[in-house]
Amino acid sequence: MKLFDSHAHYWDQRFDDETENGVDDLLTNLFRETVGGIVNVGTNLETTMLSVRQAQTYPFMYAAGGIHPGDISDMDSLDALEKIWTPLFQNPLNKLVALGEIGLDYHYTPFDKARQMAFFEAQMALAEKLSLPVIIHDREAHGDCFDMVRKFPNVRGVFHSYSGSAEMAKALVSRGYYISFSGTVSFKNARNVKEAASAVPKEFILIETDAPYLAPHPYRGRLNHSGYLLHTAEAIAQIWQTSLDEVAEITEKNAKAFFNL
């Protein structure tokens, strides 16, 4: 049994700083032992290129790239967005399988809602033009993220590390969106997340680490990595009242379908 980690950030310096032999040794062992696939996600141009270079090193690692709402302050304007990103996605050697993570984050104040919305909309339009799925970051911005989904009915995507309601999850699925659950689904106080995992049809669920963040119970607060994905899968198995093997099989199949692998 191997698990598919649909969202991680292995370019993060923490992996070299906080693991005994560095990120390359960690990934080599993970792919050998417990992991069947990883989507390595960039949050701006620089980290997207780092994601691409890492993905090119491992047969079962893929890359995604986009401008995270927390990184838009480093962007001068939207003018060069399409010109810069289009050739990256059109080169198959880059192993880019999705545009993201993109979206909205209203957690930290103050935030520039208008600028976040402009970058989100522009990247949704680019995904539509390039026929790419999107990876959406939604933190305390559920209504506005859902409105953006409705504005682009031809774009399909996944809401990563889902934190919305079960009702919103079902509405997203009705529009062809997938829902991805991170280690938060294993937290004892995550009632809303567990309810959403119970409400979403099995064929629309992905699992992820969001490594190095959001380590599941019992490793909460530590450096997260794909080896801990097992605990997220176990939490889903409990919710589904099924076996760990079935969760691994279904979520791997779903990931490959979503990312066209």
mmCIF file of C-alpha atoms in Angstrom:
data_model
loop_
_atom_site.group_PDB
_atom_site.id
_atom_site.type_symbol
_atom_site.label_atom_id
_atom_site.label_comp_id
_atom_site.label_asym_id
_atom_site.label_seq_id
_atom_site.Cartn_x
_atom_site.Cartn_y
_atom_site.Cartn_z
ATOM 1 C CA MET A 1 0.000 0.000 0.000
ATOM 2 C CA LYS A 2 1.290 3.427 -0.991
ATOM 3 C CA LEU A 3 -0.336 6.811 -0.565
ATOM 4 C CA PHE A 4 -0.597 9.757 -2.953
ATOM 5 C CA ASP A 5 0.207 13.138 -1.400
ATOM 6 C CA SER A 6 -1.734 15.614 -3.521
ATOM 7 C CA HIS A 7 -0.220 18.774 -2.011
ATOM 8 C CA ALA A 8 3.204 19.417 -0.462
ATOM 9 C CA HIS A 9 5.977 22.048 -0.519
ATOM 10 C CA TYR A 10 9.293 20.189 -0.538
ATOM 11 C CA TRP A 11 11.196 23.262 -1.697
ATOM 12 C CA ASP A 12 10.745 24.708 1.801
ATOM 13 C CA GLN A 13 14.105 25.256 3.495
ATOM 14 C CA ARG A 14 12.789 23.666 6.683
ATOM 15 C CA PHE A 15 13.297 20.208 5.172
ATOM 16 C CA ASP A 16 17.034 20.708 4.872
ATOM 17 C CA ASP A 17 17.258 22.512 8.190
ATOM 18 C CA GLU A 18 15.153 20.109 10.269
ATOM 19 C CA THR A 19 15.816 16.641 8.822
ATOM 20 C CA GLU A 20 18.911 14.613 9.620
ATOM 21 C CA ASN A 21 20.193 14.109 6.064
ATOM 22 C CA GLY A 22 18.229 16.710 4.103
ATOM 23 C CA VAL A 23 15.268 16.682 1.768
ATOM 24 C CA ASP A 24 16.747 14.414 -0.913
ATOM 25 C CA ASP A 25 17.390 11.589 1.527
ATOM 26 C CA LEU A 26 13.914 12.058 3.023
ATOM 27 C CA LEU A 27 12.187 11.882 -0.365
ATOM 28 C CA THR A 28 14.219 8.887 -1.539
ATOM 29 C CA ASN A 29 13.158 6.930 1.549
ATOM 30 C CA LEU A 30 9.525 8.053 1.326
ATOM 31 C CA PHE A 31 9.162 6.938 -2.279
ATOM 32 C CA ARG A 32 10.816 3.638 -1.430
ATOM 33 C CA GLU A 33 8.597 2.914 1.580
ATOM 34 C CA THR A 34 5.172 4.581 1.777
ATOM 35 C CA VAL A 35 4.551 7.147 -0.961
ATOM 36 C CA GLY A 36 3.336 6.449 -4.482
ATOM 37 C CA GLY A 37 3.102 10.034 -5.695
ATOM 38 C CA ILE A 38 3.529 13.665 -4.638
ATOM 39 C CA VAL A 39 2.396 16.939 -6.189
ATOM 40 C CA ASN A 40 4.986 19.553 -5.225
ATOM 41 C CA VAL A 41 3.275 22.949 -5.152
ATOM 42 C CA GLY A 42 4.835 26.349 -5.760
ATOM 43 C CA THR A 43 3.436 29.608 -4.426
ATOM 44 C CA ASN A 44 5.238 32.095 -6.699
ATOM 45 C CA LEU A 45 7.546 31.969 -9.709
ATOM 46 C CA GLU A 46 10.682 31.196 -7.687
ATOM 47 C CA THR A 47 9.180 28.341 -5.665
ATOM 48 C CA THR A 48 7.415 26.988 -8.734
ATOM 49 C CA MET A 49 10.781 26.617 -10.463
ATOM 50 C CA LEU A 50 12.139 24.898 -7.349
ATOM 51 C CA SER A 51 9.120 22.563 -7.435
ATOM 52 C CA VAL A 52 9.770 21.794 -11.084
ATOM 53 C CA ARG A 53 13.441 20.977 -10.475
ATOM 54 C CA GLN A 54 12.587 18.639 -7.615
ATOM 55 C CA ALA A 55 9.820 16.963 -9.633
ATOM 56 C CA GLN A 56 12.251 16.310 -12.465
ATOM 57 C CA THR A 57 14.423 14.354 -10.023
ATOM 58 C CA TYR A 58 11.792 11.817 -8.968
ATOM 59 C CA PRO A 59 9.658 9.722 -11.361
ATOM 60 C CA PHE A 60 6.558 9.933 -9.162
ATOM 61 C CA MET A 61 6.772 13.589 -8.183
ATOM 62 C CA TYR A 62 4.882 16.217 -10.162
ATOM 63 C CA ALA A 63 4.771 20.003 -9.909
ATOM 64 C CA ALA A 64 2.149 22.719 -9.704
ATOM 65 C CA GLY A 65 2.673 26.457 -9.864
ATOM 66 C CA GLY A 66 0.840 29.684 -9.225
ATOM 67 C CA ILE A 67 0.819 32.858 -7.173
ATOM 68 C CA HIS A 68 -0.452 32.331 -3.643
ATOM 69 C CA PRO A 69 -2.441 35.239 -2.153
ATOM 70 C CA GLY A 70 0.324 35.636 0.411
ATOM 71 C CA ASP A 71 2.876 36.200 -2.367
ATOM 72 C CA ILE A 72 1.109 38.830 -4.453
ATOM 73 C CA SER A 73 2.830 41.679 -2.643
ATOM 74 C CA ASP A 74 6.027 40.670 -4.439
ATOM 75 C CA MET A 75 4.371 41.050 -7.860
ATOM 76 C CA ASP A 76 4.569 44.396 -9.626
ATOM 77 C CA SER A 77 1.464 43.872 -11.730
ATOM 78 C CA LEU A 78 -0.675 41.373 -13.587
ATOM 79 C CA ASP A 79 0.672 42.461 -16.981
ATOM 80 C CA ALA A 80 3.320 39.750 -17.362
ATOM 81 C CA LEU A 81 1.328 36.918 -15.791
ATOM 82 C CA GLU A 82 0.248 35.141 -18.965
ATOM 83 C CA LYS A 83 3.523 35.813 -20.801
ATOM 84 C CA ILE A 84 5.627 34.301 -17.999
ATOM 85 C CA TRP A 85 3.480 31.350 -16.975
ATOM 86 C CA THR A 86 2.184 30.077 -20.315
ATOM 87 C CA PRO A 87 5.505 28.699 -21.661
ATOM 88 C CA LEU A 88 6.211 27.032 -18.309
ATOM 89 C CA PHE A 89 2.978 25.068 -18.443
ATOM 90 C CA GLN A 90 3.337 24.240 -22.122
ATOM 91 C CA ASN A 91 6.729 22.547 -21.611
ATOM 92 C CA PRO A 92 6.058 18.874 -20.702
ATOM 93 C CA LEU A 93 9.543 18.503 -19.201
ATOM 94 C CA ASN A 94 8.389 20.732 -16.330
ATOM 95 C CA LYS A 95 5.852 18.091 -15.199
ATOM 96 C CA LEU A 96 3.394 20.860 -14.251
ATOM 97 C CA VAL A 97 -0.022 19.292 -13.677
ATOM 98 C CA ALA A 98 -2.056 22.157 -12.178
ATOM 99 C CA LEU A 99 -2.141 25.917 -11.719
ATOM 100 C CA GLY A 100 -1.924 26.716 -8.057
ATOM 101 C CA GLU A 101 -1.932 27.271 -5.378
ATOM 102 C CA ILE A 102 -4.064 30.313 -5.974
ATOM 103 C CA GLY A 103 -7.001 31.775 -4.096
ATOM 104 C CA LEU A 104 -7.834 34.045 -1.180
ATOM 105 C CA ASP A 105 -6.578 34.403 2.390
ATOM 106 C CA TYR A 106 -8.384 36.733 4.774
ATOM 107 C CA HIS A 107 -6.757 35.423 7.949
ATOM 108 C CA TYR A 108 -3.972 37.954 8.421
ATOM 109 C CA THR A 109 -4.936 41.603 8.663
ATOM 110 C CA PRO A 110 -4.700 43.981 7.032
ATOM 111 C CA PHE A 111 -5.129 42.383 3.616
ATOM 112 C CA ASP A 112 -5.795 43.852 0.194
ATOM 113 C CA LYS A 113 -8.977 42.113 -0.877
ATOM 114 C CA ALA A 114 -9.180 43.832 -4.247
ATOM 115 C CA ARG A 115 -5.618 42.834 -5.174
ATOM 116 C CA GLN A 116 -6.128 39.261 -4.015
ATOM 117 C CA MET A 117 -9.311 39.017 -6.070
ATOM 118 C CA ALA A 118 -7.587 40.451 -9.150
ATOM 119 C CA PHE A 119 -4.759 37.898 -9.034
ATOM 120 C CA PHE A 120 -7.168 35.062 -8.302
ATOM 121 C CA GLU A 121 -9.417 35.979 -11.224
ATOM 122 C CA ALA A 122 -6.520 36.455 -13.636
ATOM 123 C CA GLN A 123 -5.122 33.021 -12.788
ATOM 124 C CA MET A 124 -8.521 31.374 -13.106
ATOM 125 C CA ALA A 125 -8.794 32.941 -16.566
ATOM 126 C CA LEU A 126 -5.331 31.638 -17.461
ATOM 127 C CA ALA A 127 -6.256 28.149 -16.254
ATOM 128 C CA GLU A 128 -9.351 28.259 -18.431
ATOM 129 C CA LYS A 129 -7.306 29.341 -21.441
ATOM 130 C CA LEU A 130 -4.699 26.601 -20.896
ATOM 131 C CA SER A 131 -7.275 23.928 -19.906
ATOM 132 C CA LEU A 132 -5.552 23.378 -16.567
ATOM 133 C CA PRO A 133 -7.042 22.302 -13.231
ATOM 134 C CA VAL A 134 -6.541 24.707 -10.344
ATOM 135 C CA ILE A 135 -5.496 24.218 -6.726
ATOM 136 C CA ILE A 136 -7.404 26.688 -4.566
ATOM 137 C CA HIS A 137 -6.266 28.086 -1.226
ATOM 138 C CA ASP A 138 -9.297 29.263 0.772
ATOM 139 C CA ARG A 139 -8.645 30.626 4.239
ATOM 140 C CA GLU A 140 -11.576 32.418 5.854
ATOM 141 C CA ALA A 141 -12.777 33.474 2.391
ATOM 142 C CA HIS A 142 -15.323 30.773 1.627
ATOM 143 C CA GLY A 143 -18.012 32.950 0.068
ATOM 144 C CA ASP A 144 -15.687 34.868 -2.248
ATOM 145 C CA CYS A 145 -13.869 31.693 -3.321
ATOM 146 C CA PHE A 146 -17.168 30.029 -4.153
ATOM 147 C CA ASP A 147 -18.270 33.081 -6.138
ATOM 148 C CA MET A 148 -15.052 32.850 -8.171
ATOM 149 C CA VAL A 149 -15.729 29.178 -8.903
ATOM 150 C CA ARG A 150 -19.174 30.097 -10.191
ATOM 151 C CA LYS A 151 -17.663 32.801 -12.369
ATOM 152 C CA PHE A 152 -15.511 30.200 -14.186
ATOM 153 C CA PRO A 153 -17.766 27.185 -14.819
ATOM 154 C CA ASN A 154 -15.323 25.724 -17.343
ATOM 155 C CA VAL A 155 -12.476 25.515 -14.830
ATOM 156 C CA ARG A 156 -12.192 22.433 -12.638
ATOM 157 C CA GLY A 157 -10.188 22.320 -9.480
ATOM 158 C CA VAL A 158 -9.564 21.170 -5.932
ATOM 159 C CA PHE A 159 -9.981 23.045 -2.660
ATOM 160 C CA HIS A 160 -6.864 22.032 -0.762
ATOM 161 C CA SER A 161 -6.709 21.500 3.005
ATOM 162 C CA TYR A 162 -10.447 22.011 3.066
ATOM 163 C CA SER A 163 -11.846 24.086 5.933
ATOM 164 C CA GLY A 164 -15.328 25.012 4.730
ATOM 165 C CA SER A 165 -18.715 23.539 5.547
ATOM 166 C CA ALA A 166 -20.142 20.221 4.410
ATOM 167 C CA GLU A 167 -22.806 22.139 2.476
ATOM 168 C CA MET A 168 -20.224 24.133 0.542
ATOM 169 C CA ALA A 169 -18.225 20.972 -0.161
ATOM 170 C CA LYS A 170 -21.290 19.311 -1.673
ATOM 171 C CA ALA A 171 -21.990 22.425 -3.764
ATOM 172 C CA LEU A 172 -18.400 22.408 -5.048
ATOM 173 C CA VAL A 173 -18.595 18.721 -5.924
ATOM 174 C CA SER A 174 -21.773 19.395 -7.885
ATOM 175 C CA ARG A 175 -19.623 21.703 -10.021
ATOM 176 C CA GLY A 176 -16.974 19.028 -10.551
ATOM 177 C CA TYR A 177 -14.546 20.190 -7.868
ATOM 178 C CA TYR A 178 -12.525 17.839 -5.702
ATOM 179 C CA ILE A 179 -12.017 18.308 -1.961
ATOM 180 C CA SER A 180 -8.629 17.601 -0.377
ATOM 181 C CA PHE A 181 -8.130 16.893 3.313
ATOM 182 C CA SER A 182 -4.911 17.486 5.219
ATOM 183 C CA GLY A 183 -3.833 16.483 8.718
ATOM 184 C CA THR A 184 -6.517 18.724 10.206
ATOM 185 C CA VAL A 185 -9.087 15.969 9.590
ATOM 186 C CA SER A 186 -7.301 13.959 12.309
ATOM 187 C CA PHE A 187 -7.601 16.722 14.928
ATOM 188 C CA LYS A 188 -10.074 15.932 17.710
ATOM 189 C CA ASN A 189 -11.684 19.383 17.548
ATOM 190 C CA ALA A 190 -12.067 19.474 13.738
ATOM 191 C CA ARG A 191 -15.801 18.724 13.702
ATOM 192 C CA ASN A 192 -16.577 20.747 10.557
ATOM 193 C CA VAL A 193 -13.755 19.135 8.590
ATOM 194 C CA LYS A 194 -14.857 15.645 9.612
ATOM 195 C CA GLU A 195 -18.446 16.443 8.618
ATOM 196 C CA ALA A 196 -17.247 17.613 5.208
ATOM 197 C CA ALA A 197 -15.207 14.429 4.725
ATOM 198 C CA SER A 198 -18.307 12.416 5.524
ATOM 199 C CA ALA A 199 -20.495 14.412 3.119
ATOM 200 C CA VAL A 200 -18.242 14.361 0.037
ATOM 201 C CA PRO A 201 -18.611 11.389 -2.347
ATOM 202 C CA LYS A 202 -15.567 9.133 -2.157
ATOM 203 C CA GLU A 203 -14.692 9.677 -5.813
ATOM 204 C CA PHE A 204 -14.098 13.413 -5.172
ATOM 205 C CA ILE A 205 -11.768 13.184 -2.161
ATOM 206 C CA LEU A 206 -7.997 13.689 -2.174
ATOM 207 C CA ILE A 207 -5.592 13.545 0.767
ATOM 208 C CA GLU A 208 -2.538 15.703 1.336
ATOM 209 C CA THR A 209 0.064 16.785 3.841
ATOM 210 C CA ASP A 210 0.543 20.466 2.951
ATOM 211 C CA ALA A 211 4.049 19.642 4.194
ATOM 212 C CA PRO A 212 5.902 21.061 6.021
ATOM 213 C CA TYR A 213 2.711 22.387 7.644
ATOM 214 C CA LEU A 214 -0.343 20.805 9.325
ATOM 215 C CA ALA A 215 1.136 17.575 10.616
ATOM 216 C CA PRO A 216 -1.634 15.192 11.689
ATOM 217 C CA HIS A 217 -2.270 13.818 15.149
ATOM 218 C CA PRO A 218 -0.154 12.536 16.923
ATOM 219 C CA TYR A 219 2.574 14.672 15.293
ATOM 220 C CA ARG A 220 0.688 17.962 15.414
ATOM 221 C CA GLY A 221 3.079 20.909 15.565
ATOM 222 C CA ARG A 222 6.053 19.044 14.117
ATOM 223 C CA LEU A 223 7.641 19.252 10.687
ATOM 224 C CA ASN A 224 5.184 17.447 8.420
ATOM 225 C CA HIS A 225 6.133 15.118 5.557
ATOM 226 C CA SER A 226 4.463 12.541 3.327
ATOM 227 C CA GLY A 227 5.279 9.704 5.707
ATOM 228 C CA TYR A 228 2.688 11.143 8.077
ATOM 229 C CA LEU A 229 -0.003 10.980 5.395
ATOM 230 C CA LEU A 230 -0.836 7.563 6.798
ATOM 231 C CA HIS A 231 -2.506 9.219 9.804
ATOM 232 C CA THR A 232 -4.665 11.422 7.600
ATOM 233 C CA ALA A 233 -5.702 8.349 5.625
ATOM 234 C CA GLU A 234 -6.522 6.542 8.872
ATOM 235 C CA ALA A 235 -8.774 9.432 9.933
ATOM 236 C CA ILE A 236 -10.611 9.227 6.602
ATOM 237 C CA ALA A 237 -10.935 5.436 7.000
ATOM 238 C CA GLN A 238 -12.588 5.946 10.388
ATOM 239 C CA ILE A 239 -15.017 8.466 8.924
ATOM 240 C CA TRP A 240 -15.844 6.172 6.012
ATOM 241 C CA GLN A 241 -15.888 3.106 8.278
ATOM 242 C CA THR A 242 -13.679 1.275 5.836
ATOM 243 C CA SER A 243 -10.136 -0.048 5.563
ATOM 244 C CA LEU A 244 -6.947 1.941 5.185
ATOM 245 C CA ASP A 245 -6.210 0.026 1.986
ATOM 246 C CA GLU A 246 -9.474 1.208 0.453
ATOM 247 C CA VAL A 247 -8.745 4.844 1.326
ATOM 248 C CA ALA A 248 -5.269 4.546 -0.206
ATOM 249 C CA GLU A 249 -6.628 2.954 -3.368
ATOM 250 C CA ILE A 250 -9.488 5.412 -3.852
ATOM 251 C CA THR A 251 -7.522 8.582 -3.127
ATOM 252 C CA GLU A 252 -4.651 7.509 -5.379
ATOM 253 C CA LYS A 253 -7.116 6.799 -8.187
ATOM 254 C CA ASN A 254 -8.785 10.174 -7.604
ATOM 255 C CA ALA A 255 -5.469 12.043 -7.634
ATOM 256 C CA LYS A 256 -4.426 10.441 -10.896
ATOM 257 C CA ALA A 257 -7.792 11.282 -12.443
ATOM 258 C CA PHE A 258 -7.737 14.881 -11.231
ATOM 259 C CA PHE A 259 -4.159 15.599 -12.316
ATOM 260 C CA ASN A 260 -4.474 13.613 -15.571
ATOM 261 C CA LEU A 261 -1.623 11.257 -14.673
#
